[in-house]
Coordinates of C-alpha atoms in Angstrom, one line a residue:
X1199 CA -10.6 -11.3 11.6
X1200 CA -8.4 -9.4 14.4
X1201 CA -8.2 -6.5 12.1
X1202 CA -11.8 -6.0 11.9
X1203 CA -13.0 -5.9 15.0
X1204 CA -12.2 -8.8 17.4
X1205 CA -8.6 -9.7 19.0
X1206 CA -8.1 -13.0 17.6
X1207 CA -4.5 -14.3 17.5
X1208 CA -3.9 -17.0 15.0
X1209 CA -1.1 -19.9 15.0
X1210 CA 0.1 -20.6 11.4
X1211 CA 1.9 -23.8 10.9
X1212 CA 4.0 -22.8 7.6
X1213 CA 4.4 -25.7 6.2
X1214 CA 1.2 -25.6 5.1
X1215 CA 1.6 -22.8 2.5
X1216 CA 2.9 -24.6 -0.7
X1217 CA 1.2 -22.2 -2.8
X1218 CA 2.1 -18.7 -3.3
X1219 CA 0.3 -15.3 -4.4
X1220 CA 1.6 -12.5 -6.4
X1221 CA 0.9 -9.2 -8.0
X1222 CA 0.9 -9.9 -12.2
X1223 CA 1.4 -6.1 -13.7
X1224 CA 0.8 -5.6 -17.7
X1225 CA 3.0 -3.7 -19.7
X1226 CA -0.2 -1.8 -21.5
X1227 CA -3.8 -1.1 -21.9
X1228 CA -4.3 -1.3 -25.9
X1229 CA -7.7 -0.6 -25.0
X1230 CA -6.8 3.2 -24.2
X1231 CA -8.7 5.1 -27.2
X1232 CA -11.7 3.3 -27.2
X1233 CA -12.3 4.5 -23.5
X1234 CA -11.3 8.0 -24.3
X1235 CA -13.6 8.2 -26.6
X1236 CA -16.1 6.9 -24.9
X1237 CA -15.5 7.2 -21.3
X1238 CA -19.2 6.4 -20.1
X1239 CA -18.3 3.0 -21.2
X1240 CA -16.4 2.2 -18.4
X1241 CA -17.6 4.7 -15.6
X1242 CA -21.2 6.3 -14.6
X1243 CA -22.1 10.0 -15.5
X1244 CA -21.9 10.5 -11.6
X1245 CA -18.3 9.4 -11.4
X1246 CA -17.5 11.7 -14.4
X1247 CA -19.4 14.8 -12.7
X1248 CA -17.1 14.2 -9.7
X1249 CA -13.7 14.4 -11.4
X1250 CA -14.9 17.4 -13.5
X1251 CA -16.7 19.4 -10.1
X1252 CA -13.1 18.7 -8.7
X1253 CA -11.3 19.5 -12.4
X1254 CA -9.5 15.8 -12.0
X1255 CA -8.6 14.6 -15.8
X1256 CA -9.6 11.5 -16.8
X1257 CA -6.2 9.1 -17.1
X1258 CA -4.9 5.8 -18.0
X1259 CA -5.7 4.0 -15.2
X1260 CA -9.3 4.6 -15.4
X1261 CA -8.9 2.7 -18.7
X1262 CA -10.0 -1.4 -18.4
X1263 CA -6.8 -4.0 -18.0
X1264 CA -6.9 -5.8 -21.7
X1265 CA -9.2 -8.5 -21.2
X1266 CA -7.1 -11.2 -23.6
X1267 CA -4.0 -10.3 -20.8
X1268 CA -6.4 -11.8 -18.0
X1269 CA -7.5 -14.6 -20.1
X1270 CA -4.1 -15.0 -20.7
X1271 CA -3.3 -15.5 -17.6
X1272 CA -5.9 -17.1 -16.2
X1273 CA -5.2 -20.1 -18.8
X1274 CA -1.6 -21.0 -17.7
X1275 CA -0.7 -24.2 -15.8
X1276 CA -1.4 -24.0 -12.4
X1277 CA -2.5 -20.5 -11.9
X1278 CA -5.8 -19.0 -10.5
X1279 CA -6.8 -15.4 -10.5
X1280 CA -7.9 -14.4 -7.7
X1281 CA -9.0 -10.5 -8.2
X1282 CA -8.2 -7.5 -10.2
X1283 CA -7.1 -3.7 -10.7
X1284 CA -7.3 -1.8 -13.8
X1285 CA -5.9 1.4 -11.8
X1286 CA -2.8 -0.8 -10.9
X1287 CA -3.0 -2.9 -14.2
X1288 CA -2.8 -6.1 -12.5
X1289 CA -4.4 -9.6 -11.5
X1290 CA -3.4 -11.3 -8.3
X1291 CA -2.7 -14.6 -9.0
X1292 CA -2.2 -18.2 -7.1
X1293 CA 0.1 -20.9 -7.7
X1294 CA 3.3 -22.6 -7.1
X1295 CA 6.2 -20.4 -6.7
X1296 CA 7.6 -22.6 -10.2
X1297 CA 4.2 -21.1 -12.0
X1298 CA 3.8 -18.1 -10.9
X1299 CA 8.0 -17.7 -12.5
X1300 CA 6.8 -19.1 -15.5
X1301 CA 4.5 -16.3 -15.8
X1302 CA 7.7 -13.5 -16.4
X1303 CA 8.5 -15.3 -19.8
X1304 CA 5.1 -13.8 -21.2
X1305 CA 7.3 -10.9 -21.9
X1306 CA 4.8 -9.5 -24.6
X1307 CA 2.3 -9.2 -21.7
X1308 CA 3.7 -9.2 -18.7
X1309 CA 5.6 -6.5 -17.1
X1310 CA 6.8 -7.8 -13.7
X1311 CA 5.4 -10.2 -10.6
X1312 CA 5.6 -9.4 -7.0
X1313 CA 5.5 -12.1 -4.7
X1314 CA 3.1 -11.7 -1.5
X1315 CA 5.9 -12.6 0.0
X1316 CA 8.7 -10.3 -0.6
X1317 CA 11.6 -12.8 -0.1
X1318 CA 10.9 -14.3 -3.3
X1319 CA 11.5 -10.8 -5.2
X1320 CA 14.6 -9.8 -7.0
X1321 CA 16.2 -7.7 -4.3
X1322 CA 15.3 -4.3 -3.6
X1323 CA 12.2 -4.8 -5.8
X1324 CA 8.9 -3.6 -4.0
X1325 CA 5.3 -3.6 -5.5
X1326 CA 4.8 -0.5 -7.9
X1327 CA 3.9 2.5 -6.6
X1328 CA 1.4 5.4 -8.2
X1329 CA 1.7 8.9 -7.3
X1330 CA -1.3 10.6 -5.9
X1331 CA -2.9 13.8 -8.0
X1332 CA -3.2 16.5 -5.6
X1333 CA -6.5 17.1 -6.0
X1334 CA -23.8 30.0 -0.8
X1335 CA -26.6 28.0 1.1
X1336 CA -29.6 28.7 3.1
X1337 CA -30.2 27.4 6.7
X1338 CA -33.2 25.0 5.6
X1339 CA -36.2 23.6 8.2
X1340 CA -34.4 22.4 11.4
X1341 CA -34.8 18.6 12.0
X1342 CA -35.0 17.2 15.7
X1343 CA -33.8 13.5 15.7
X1344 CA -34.3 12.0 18.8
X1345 CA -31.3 10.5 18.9
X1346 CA -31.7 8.4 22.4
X1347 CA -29.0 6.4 23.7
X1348 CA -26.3 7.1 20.6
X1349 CA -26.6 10.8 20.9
X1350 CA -23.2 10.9 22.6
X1351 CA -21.2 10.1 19.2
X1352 CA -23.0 12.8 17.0
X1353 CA -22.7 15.5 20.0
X1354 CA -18.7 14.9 20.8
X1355 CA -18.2 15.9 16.8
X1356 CA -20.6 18.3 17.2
X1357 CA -22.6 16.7 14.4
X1358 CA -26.0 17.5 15.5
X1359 CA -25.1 20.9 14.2
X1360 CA -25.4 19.7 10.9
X1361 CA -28.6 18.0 11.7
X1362 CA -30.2 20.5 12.6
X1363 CA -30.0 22.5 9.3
X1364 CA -30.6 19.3 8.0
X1365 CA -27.6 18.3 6.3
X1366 CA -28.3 14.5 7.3
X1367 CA -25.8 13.1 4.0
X1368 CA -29.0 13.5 1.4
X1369 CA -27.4 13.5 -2.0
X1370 CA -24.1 11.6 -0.6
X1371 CA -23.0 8.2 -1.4
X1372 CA -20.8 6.1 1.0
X1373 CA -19.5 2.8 -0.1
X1374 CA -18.9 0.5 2.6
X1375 CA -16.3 -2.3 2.1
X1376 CA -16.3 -4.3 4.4
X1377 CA -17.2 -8.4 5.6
X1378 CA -20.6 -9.0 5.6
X1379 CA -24.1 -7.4 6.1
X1380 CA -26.3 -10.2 6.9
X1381 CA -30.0 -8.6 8.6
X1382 CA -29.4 -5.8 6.8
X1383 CA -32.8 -6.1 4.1
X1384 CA -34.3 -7.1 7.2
X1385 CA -34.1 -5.3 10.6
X1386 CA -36.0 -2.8 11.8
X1387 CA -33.2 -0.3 11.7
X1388 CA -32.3 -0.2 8.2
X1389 CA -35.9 -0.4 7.6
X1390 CA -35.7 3.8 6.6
X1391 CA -32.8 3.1 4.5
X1392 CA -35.0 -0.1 2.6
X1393 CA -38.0 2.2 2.4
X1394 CA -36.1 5.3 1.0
X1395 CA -34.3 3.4 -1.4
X1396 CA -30.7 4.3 0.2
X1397 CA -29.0 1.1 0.0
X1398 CA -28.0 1.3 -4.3
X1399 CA -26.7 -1.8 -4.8
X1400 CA -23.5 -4.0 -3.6
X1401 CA -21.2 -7.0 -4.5
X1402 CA -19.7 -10.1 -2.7
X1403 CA -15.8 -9.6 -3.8
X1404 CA -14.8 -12.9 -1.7
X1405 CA -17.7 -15.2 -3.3
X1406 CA -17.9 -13.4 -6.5
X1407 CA -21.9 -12.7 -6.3
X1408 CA -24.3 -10.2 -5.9
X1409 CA -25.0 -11.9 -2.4
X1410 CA -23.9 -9.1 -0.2
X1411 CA -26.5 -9.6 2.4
X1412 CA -24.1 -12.2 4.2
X1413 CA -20.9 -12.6 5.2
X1414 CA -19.8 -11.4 8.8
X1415 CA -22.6 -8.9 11.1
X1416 CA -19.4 -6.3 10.8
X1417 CA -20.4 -4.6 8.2
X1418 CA -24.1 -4.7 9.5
X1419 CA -22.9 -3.1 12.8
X1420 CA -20.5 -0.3 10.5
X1421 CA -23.4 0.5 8.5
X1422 CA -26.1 1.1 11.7
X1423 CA -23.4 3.8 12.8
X1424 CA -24.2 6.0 9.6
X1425 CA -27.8 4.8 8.4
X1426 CA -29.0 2.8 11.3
X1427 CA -32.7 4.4 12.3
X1428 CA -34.7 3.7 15.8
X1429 CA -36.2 6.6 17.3
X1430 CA -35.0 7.1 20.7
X1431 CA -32.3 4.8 20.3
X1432 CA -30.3 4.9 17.4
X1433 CA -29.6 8.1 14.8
X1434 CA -26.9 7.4 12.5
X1435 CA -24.4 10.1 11.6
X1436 CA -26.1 9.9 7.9
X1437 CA -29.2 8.6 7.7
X1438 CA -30.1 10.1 4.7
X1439 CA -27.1 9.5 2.7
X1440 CA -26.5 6.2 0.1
X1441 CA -25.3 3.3 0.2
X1442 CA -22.9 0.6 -1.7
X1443 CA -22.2 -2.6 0.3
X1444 CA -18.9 -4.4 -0.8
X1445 CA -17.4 -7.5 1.0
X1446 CA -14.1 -7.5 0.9
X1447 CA -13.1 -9.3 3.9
X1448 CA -13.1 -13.5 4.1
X1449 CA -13.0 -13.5 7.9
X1450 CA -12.0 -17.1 7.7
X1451 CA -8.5 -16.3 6.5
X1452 CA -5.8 -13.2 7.0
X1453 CA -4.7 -13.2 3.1
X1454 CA -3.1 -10.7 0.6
X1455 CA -5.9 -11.2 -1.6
X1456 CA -8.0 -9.2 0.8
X1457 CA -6.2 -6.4 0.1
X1458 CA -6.6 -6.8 -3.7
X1459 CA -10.5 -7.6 -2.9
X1460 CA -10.4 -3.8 -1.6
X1461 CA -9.1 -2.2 -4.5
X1462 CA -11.4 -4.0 -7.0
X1463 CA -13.8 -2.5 -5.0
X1464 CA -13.0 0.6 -4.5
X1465 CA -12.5 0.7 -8.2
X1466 CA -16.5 0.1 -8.6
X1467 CA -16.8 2.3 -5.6
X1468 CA -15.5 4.8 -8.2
X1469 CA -17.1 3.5 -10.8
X1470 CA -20.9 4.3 -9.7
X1471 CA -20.0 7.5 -8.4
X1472 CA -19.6 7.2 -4.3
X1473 CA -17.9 10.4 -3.0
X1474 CA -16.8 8.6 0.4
X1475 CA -15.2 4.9 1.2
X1476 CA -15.7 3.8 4.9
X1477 CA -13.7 0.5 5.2
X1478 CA -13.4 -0.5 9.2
X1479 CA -10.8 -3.3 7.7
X1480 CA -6.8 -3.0 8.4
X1481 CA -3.9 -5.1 7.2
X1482 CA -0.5 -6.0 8.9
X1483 CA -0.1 -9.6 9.7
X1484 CA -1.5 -12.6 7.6
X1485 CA -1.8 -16.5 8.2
X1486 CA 1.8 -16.9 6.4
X1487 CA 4.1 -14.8 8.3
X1488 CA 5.9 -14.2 5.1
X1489 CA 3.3 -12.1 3.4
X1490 CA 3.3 -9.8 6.3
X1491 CA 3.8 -6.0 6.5
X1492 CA 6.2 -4.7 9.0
X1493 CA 6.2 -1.2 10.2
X1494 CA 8.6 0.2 7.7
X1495 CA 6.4 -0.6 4.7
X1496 CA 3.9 2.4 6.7
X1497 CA 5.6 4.7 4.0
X1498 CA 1.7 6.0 2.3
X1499 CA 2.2 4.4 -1.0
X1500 CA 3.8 0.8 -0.8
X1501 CA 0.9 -1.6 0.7
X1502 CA -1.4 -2.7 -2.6
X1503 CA -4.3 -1.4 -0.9
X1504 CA -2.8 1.9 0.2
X1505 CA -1.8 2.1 -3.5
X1506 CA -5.4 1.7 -4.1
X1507 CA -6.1 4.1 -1.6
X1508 CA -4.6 6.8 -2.7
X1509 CA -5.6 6.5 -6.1
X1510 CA -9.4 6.4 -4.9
X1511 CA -8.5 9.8 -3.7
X1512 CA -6.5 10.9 -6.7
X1513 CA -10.2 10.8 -8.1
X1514 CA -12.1 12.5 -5.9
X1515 CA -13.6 10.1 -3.2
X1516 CA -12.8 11.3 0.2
X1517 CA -11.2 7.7 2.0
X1518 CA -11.7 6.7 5.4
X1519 CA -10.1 4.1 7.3
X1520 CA -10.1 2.7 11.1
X1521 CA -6.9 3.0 12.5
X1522 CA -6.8 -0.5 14.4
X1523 CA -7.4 -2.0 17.2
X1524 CA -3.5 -3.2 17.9
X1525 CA -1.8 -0.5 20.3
X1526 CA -1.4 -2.8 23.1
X1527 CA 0.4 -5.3 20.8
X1528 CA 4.0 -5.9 19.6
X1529 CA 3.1 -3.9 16.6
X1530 CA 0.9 -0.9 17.7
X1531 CA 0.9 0.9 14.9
X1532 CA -1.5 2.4 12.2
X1533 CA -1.9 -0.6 9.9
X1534 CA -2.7 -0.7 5.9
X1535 CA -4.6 1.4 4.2
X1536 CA -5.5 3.6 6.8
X1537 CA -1.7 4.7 6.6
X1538 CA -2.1 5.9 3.2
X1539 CA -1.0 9.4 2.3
X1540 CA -4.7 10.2 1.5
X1541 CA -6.4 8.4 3.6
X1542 CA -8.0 9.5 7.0
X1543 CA -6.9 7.2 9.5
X1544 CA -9.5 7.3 12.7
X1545 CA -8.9 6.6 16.2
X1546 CA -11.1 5.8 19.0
X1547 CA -11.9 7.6 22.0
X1548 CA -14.4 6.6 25.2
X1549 CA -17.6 8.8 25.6
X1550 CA -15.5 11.5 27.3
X1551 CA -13.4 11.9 24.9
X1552 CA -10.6 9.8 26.6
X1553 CA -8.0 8.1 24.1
X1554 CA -9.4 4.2 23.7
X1555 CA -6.2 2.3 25.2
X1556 CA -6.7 -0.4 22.3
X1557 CA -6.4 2.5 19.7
X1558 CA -3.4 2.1 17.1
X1559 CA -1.0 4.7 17.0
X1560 CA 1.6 6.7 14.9
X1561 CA 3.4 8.0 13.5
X1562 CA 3.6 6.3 10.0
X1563 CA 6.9 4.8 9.4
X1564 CA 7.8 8.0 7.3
X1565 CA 6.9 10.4 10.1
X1566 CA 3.8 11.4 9.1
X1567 CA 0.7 12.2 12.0
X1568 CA -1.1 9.3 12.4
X1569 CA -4.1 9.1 13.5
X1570 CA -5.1 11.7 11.4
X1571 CA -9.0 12.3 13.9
X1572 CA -10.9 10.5 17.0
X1573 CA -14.2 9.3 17.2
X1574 CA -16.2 7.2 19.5
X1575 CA -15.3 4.1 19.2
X1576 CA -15.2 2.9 22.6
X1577 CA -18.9 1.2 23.8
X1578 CA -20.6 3.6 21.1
X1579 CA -24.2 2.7 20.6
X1580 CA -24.8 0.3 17.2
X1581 CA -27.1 -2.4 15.9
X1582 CA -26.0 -6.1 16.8
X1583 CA -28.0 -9.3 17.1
X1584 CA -31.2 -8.0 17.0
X1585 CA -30.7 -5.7 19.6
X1586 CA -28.8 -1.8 20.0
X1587 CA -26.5 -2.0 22.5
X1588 CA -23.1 -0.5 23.8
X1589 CA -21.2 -3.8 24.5
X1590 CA -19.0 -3.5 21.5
X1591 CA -15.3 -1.4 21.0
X1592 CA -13.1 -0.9 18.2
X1593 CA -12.0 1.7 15.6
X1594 CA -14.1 -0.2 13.7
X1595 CA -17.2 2.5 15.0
X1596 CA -15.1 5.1 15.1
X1597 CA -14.4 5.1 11.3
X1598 CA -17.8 4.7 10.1
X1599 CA -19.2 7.6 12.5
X1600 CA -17.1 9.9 11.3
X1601 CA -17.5 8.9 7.7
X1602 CA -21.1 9.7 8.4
X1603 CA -20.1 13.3 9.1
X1604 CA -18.5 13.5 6.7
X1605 CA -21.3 13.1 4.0
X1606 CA -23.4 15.9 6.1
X1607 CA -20.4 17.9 5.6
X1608 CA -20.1 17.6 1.9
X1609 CA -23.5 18.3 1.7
X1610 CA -23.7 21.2 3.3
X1611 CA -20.5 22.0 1.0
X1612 CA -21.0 20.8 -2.3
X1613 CA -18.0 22.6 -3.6
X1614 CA -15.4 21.6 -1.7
X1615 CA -12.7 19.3 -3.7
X1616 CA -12.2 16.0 -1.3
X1617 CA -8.6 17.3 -0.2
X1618 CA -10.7 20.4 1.0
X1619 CA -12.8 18.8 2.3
X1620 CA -9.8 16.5 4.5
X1621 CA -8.1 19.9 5.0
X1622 CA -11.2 21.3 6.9
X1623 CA -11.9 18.2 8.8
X1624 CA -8.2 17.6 10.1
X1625 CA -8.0 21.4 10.8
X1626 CA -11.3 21.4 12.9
X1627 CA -9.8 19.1 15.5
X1628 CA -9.6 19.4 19.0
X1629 CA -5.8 19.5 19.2
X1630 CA -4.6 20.4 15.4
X1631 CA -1.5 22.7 16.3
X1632 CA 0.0 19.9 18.5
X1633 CA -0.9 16.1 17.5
X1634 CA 0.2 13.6 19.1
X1635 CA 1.0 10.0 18.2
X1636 CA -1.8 8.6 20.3
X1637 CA -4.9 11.4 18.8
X1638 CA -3.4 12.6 16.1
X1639 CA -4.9 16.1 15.2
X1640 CA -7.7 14.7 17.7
X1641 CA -11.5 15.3 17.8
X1642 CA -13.1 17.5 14.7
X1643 CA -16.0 20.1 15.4
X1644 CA -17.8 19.9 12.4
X1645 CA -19.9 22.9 13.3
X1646 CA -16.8 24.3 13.2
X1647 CA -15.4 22.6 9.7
X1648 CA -19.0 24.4 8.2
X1649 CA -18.5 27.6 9.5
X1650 CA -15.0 27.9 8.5
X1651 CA -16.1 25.5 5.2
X1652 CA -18.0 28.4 4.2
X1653 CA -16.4 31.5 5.2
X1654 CA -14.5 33.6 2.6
X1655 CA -12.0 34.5 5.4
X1656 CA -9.1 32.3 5.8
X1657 CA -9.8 29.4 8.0
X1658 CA -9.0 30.0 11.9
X1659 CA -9.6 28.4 15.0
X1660 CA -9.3 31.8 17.1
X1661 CA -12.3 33.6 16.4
X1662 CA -16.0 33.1 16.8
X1663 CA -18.2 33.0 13.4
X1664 CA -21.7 33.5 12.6
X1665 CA -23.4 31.8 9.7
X1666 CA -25.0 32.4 7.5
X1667 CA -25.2 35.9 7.3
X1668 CA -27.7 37.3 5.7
X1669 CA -30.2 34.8 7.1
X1670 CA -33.8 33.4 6.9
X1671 CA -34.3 31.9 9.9
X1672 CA -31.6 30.9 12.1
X1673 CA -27.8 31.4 12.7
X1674 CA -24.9 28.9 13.6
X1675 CA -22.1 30.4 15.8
X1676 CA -18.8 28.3 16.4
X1677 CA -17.1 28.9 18.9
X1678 CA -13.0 28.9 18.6
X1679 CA -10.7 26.8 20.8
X1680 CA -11.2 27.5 24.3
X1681 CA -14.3 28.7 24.3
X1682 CA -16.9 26.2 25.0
X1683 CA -20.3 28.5 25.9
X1684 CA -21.1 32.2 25.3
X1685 CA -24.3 34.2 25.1
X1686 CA -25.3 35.9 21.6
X1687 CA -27.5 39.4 22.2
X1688 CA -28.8 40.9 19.0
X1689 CA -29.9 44.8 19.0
X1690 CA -32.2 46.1 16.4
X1691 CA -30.8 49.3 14.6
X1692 CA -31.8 51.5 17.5
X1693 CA -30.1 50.0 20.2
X1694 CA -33.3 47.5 21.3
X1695 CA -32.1 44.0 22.6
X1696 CA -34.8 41.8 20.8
X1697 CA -32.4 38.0 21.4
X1698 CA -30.7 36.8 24.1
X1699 CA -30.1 33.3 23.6
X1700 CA -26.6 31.4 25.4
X1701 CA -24.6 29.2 23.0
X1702 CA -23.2 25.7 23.8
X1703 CA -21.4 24.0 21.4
X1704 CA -23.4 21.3 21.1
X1705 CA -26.4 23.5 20.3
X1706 CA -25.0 26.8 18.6
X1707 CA -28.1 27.0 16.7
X1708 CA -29.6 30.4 17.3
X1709 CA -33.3 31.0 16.0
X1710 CA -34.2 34.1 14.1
X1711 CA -37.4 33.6 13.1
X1712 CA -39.3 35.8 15.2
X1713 CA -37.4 39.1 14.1
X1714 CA -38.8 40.9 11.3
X1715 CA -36.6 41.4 7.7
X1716 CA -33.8 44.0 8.2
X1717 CA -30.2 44.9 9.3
X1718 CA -29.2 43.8 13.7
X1719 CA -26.2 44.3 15.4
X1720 CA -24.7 41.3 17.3
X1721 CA -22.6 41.2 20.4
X1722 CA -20.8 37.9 21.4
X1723 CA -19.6 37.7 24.6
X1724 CA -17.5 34.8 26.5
X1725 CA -14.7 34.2 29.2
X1726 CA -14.4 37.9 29.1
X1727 CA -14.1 38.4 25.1
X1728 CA -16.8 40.2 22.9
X1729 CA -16.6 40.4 19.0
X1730 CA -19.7 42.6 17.5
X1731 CA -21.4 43.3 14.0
X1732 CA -23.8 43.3 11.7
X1733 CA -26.4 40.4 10.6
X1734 CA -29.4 40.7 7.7
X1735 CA -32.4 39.0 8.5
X1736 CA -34.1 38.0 4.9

């Protein structure tokens, strides 16, 4: 459980482990044509809008493994499948190290095994690796949360920007995968989400049920970041998005399986149609030291579930992943799968904006900036044992917050492809032309990511924007880096000043809706810089 959310360090006695798990990978899918032909038999008409609104092609690992391999399998002496991935054509198994061998001779079905442990492989052989595919809106009625005691999360990312044109993640799925949401069909703060609908369905991975209203209180405290609803207390970052609930995690054991677990579920994540994965889980060290990664597997594309990761992406669902909780460790590094290529790892920070001291750190193994962004994830305000409180830390929060954004963001951008979408995230941060190993590209303005989201200019952090222009009520201004207040005056044709309104950036909402229809002239003027021109009220 140390990688969810709690520092917990285990003591394995080795001995112990006489059986083994591995990776069993298929040499086909003889079931190819029948899904090509009929591809709604395998995935919802909302996972096949997605991949054609981002033109992604529909490929051979969207197909189903062969059924008759897994039963295959599944019959042999000693063995027990544990989980499955069609996108990696594979079952992980458990056995005895003589078994699990035995399996290779299946050469009509089997392609290769990989051992958990990776001393048992022929040398130099690693898990298989897939390579990632590269893959106008009116302000509407302001809403006024009253967002209370979590207010500080949503303002540092500049979220209530969002909110207030009331892009709240309506029309976004999220699928949470994490270890349990016990309290979740019954307290008072998911009661909006109950009541609304929101929360589509869900699936216990570890017991193989439909009982995903148990488990662990993580994933009950996860989701109360993004749909969690008391007024005056708690606003999550979505509350108007929907919801999947996978549990993944067993927080009674640290096992490779786990990561398998996630896949299969991020595979019906797919499946239904989520846009966005928020997993606050992480891999590095398990009970048996030998399955263990070390920091030079933190390549993007060798862990299973960063595999899995990357795929999700491939197929455009946006991934988010907490970056750990482990920098004050021997191994303080971004941990599996939020050190896939694709995925957005997230940092912590305190409610100032301070780096979170327990916050993992980059840079991957491979050199790539890790963290990718920051959140609050240090004493943020969430639901726990009945009560909303600030007693909790962790990257954890910091994921799931930001995975909230995200959904307002896509809403507001329907559009955008997901690696847009990451693109105008990453480049909204706080400190994007110089990350470091500890923020990454830092804190995102997603007033900012909007404006620049839907501007036809090229995106930049150097100049101030107005949005939308031509208007019907009410206009967003972001301000670039550097600049954080301003005052906006708008002239009528003639030369009258009819607004004078200052700007913060955690309100750059501007109200139009006492002007009359017809063509202003702005002036925007801060720390000594002005930028005029012209705006259309409608």
């Amino acid at each position: 459980m140390k990688h969810i959310l709690l520092f917990l360090f285990l003591v394995s006695n080795f001995s112990v482990f006489s059986q083994q798990d591995a990776w069993v990978y298929f040499k086909d899918k003889p079931d190819s044509n029948t899904f090509f032909s009929n591809p709604l038999s395998e995935l919802s008409q909302r996972a096949l809008d997605r991949r054609t609104a981002q033109n992604i092609p529909l490929d051979i690992n969207d197909v189903s493994i062969h059924q008759a391999y897994i039963d295959q399998i599944a019959s042999s002496t000693g063995i027990t499948v544990k989980a499955k991935s069609k996108w990696l054509n594979c079952v992980h198994v458990r056995g005895s190290q003589t078994d699990i061998d035995a399996l290779k001779l299946l050469t009509s079905v089997v392609d290769h095994v990989i051992f958990a442990d990776n001393s048992l492989n022929a040398v130099g052989k690693r898990a298989q690796t897939t390579k990632p595919v590269a893959v106008n809106k009116v302000l509407s009625t302001q809403i006024n949360f009253n967002y209370g005691t979590s207010s500080n999360q949503i303002l540092m990312l500049n979220g209530i920007a969002l909110h207030q044109q009331n892009y709240t993640g309506a029309g976004k799925i999220i699928a949470v995968l994490d270890a349990g949401f016990p309290g979740v069909e019954t307290a008072q703060p998911f009661q909006r989400l109950k009541d609304n609908n929101q929360i589509l369905g869900g699936f216990n991975y570890v017991t193989k049920s439909t009982n995903f209203y148990s488990g662990d209180s993580h994933g009950s405290m996860v989701l109360s970041t993004m749909g969690g609803y008391k007024d005056g207390y708690l606003v999550g970052t979505a509350p108007d998005a929907q919801y999947y609930l996978y549990i993944t995690e067993d927080v009674n054991s640290e096992n490779p399986v786990e990561e398998s677990n996630w896949v299969e579920a991020a595979e019906e994540a797919d499946r239904v149609g989520a846009d966005i994965i928020t997993t606050s889980l992480g891999y590095f060290a398990f009970d048996n030291p030998a399955y263990g990664h070390v920091y030079a597997d933190m390549t993007g594309n060798a862990a299973f579930a960063s595999q899995g990761a990357n795929i999700a992406f491939s197929k455009g669902i946006i991934v988010v992943a907490s970056a750990g909780n482990d920098a004050q460790t021997s191994e303080p590094h971004v941990g599996v799968p939020a050190e896939a290529l694709n995925v957005l790892a997230v940092g912590a920070v305190d409610s100032v904006k301070n780096y979170a001291l327990f916050s993992s750190i980059g840079p991957s193994f491979d050199g790539r900036v890790k963290p990718d962004v920051m959140a609050q994830g240090q004493k943020p305000y969430v639901y726990y044992n009945g009560t909303i409180n600030n007693i909790g830390s962790g990257t954890s929060y910091s994921c799931p917050i930001l995975a909230g954004m995200i959904a307002c963001l896509w809403q507001a951008l329907p559009t955008k492809t997901a690696k847009e979408m990451k693109q105008l995230i990453t480049q909204s941060a706080d400190r994007y032309s110089a990350p470091t190993i500890q923020y990454g590209y830092g804190i995102p303005d997603f007033g900012l990511a909007l404006a620049n989201g839907l501007s036809v200019n090229t995106f930049s952090k150097s100049d101030f924007i107005v949005y939308p222009n031509p208007t019907n009520d009410s206009v967003l201004i972001a301000l670039p880096g550097g600049f954080d207040s301003g005052t906006l005056i708008i002239y009528s044709i003639l030369g009258q000043k009819v607004v004078e309104e200052n700007i913060v950036k955690q309100s750059p909402i501007i109200s139009m809706k006492a002007l009359n229809p017809g063509t202003y002239l702005y002036q925007i003027q801060s720390n000594g810089f002005s930028k005029s021109g012209k705006i259309i009220k409608e």
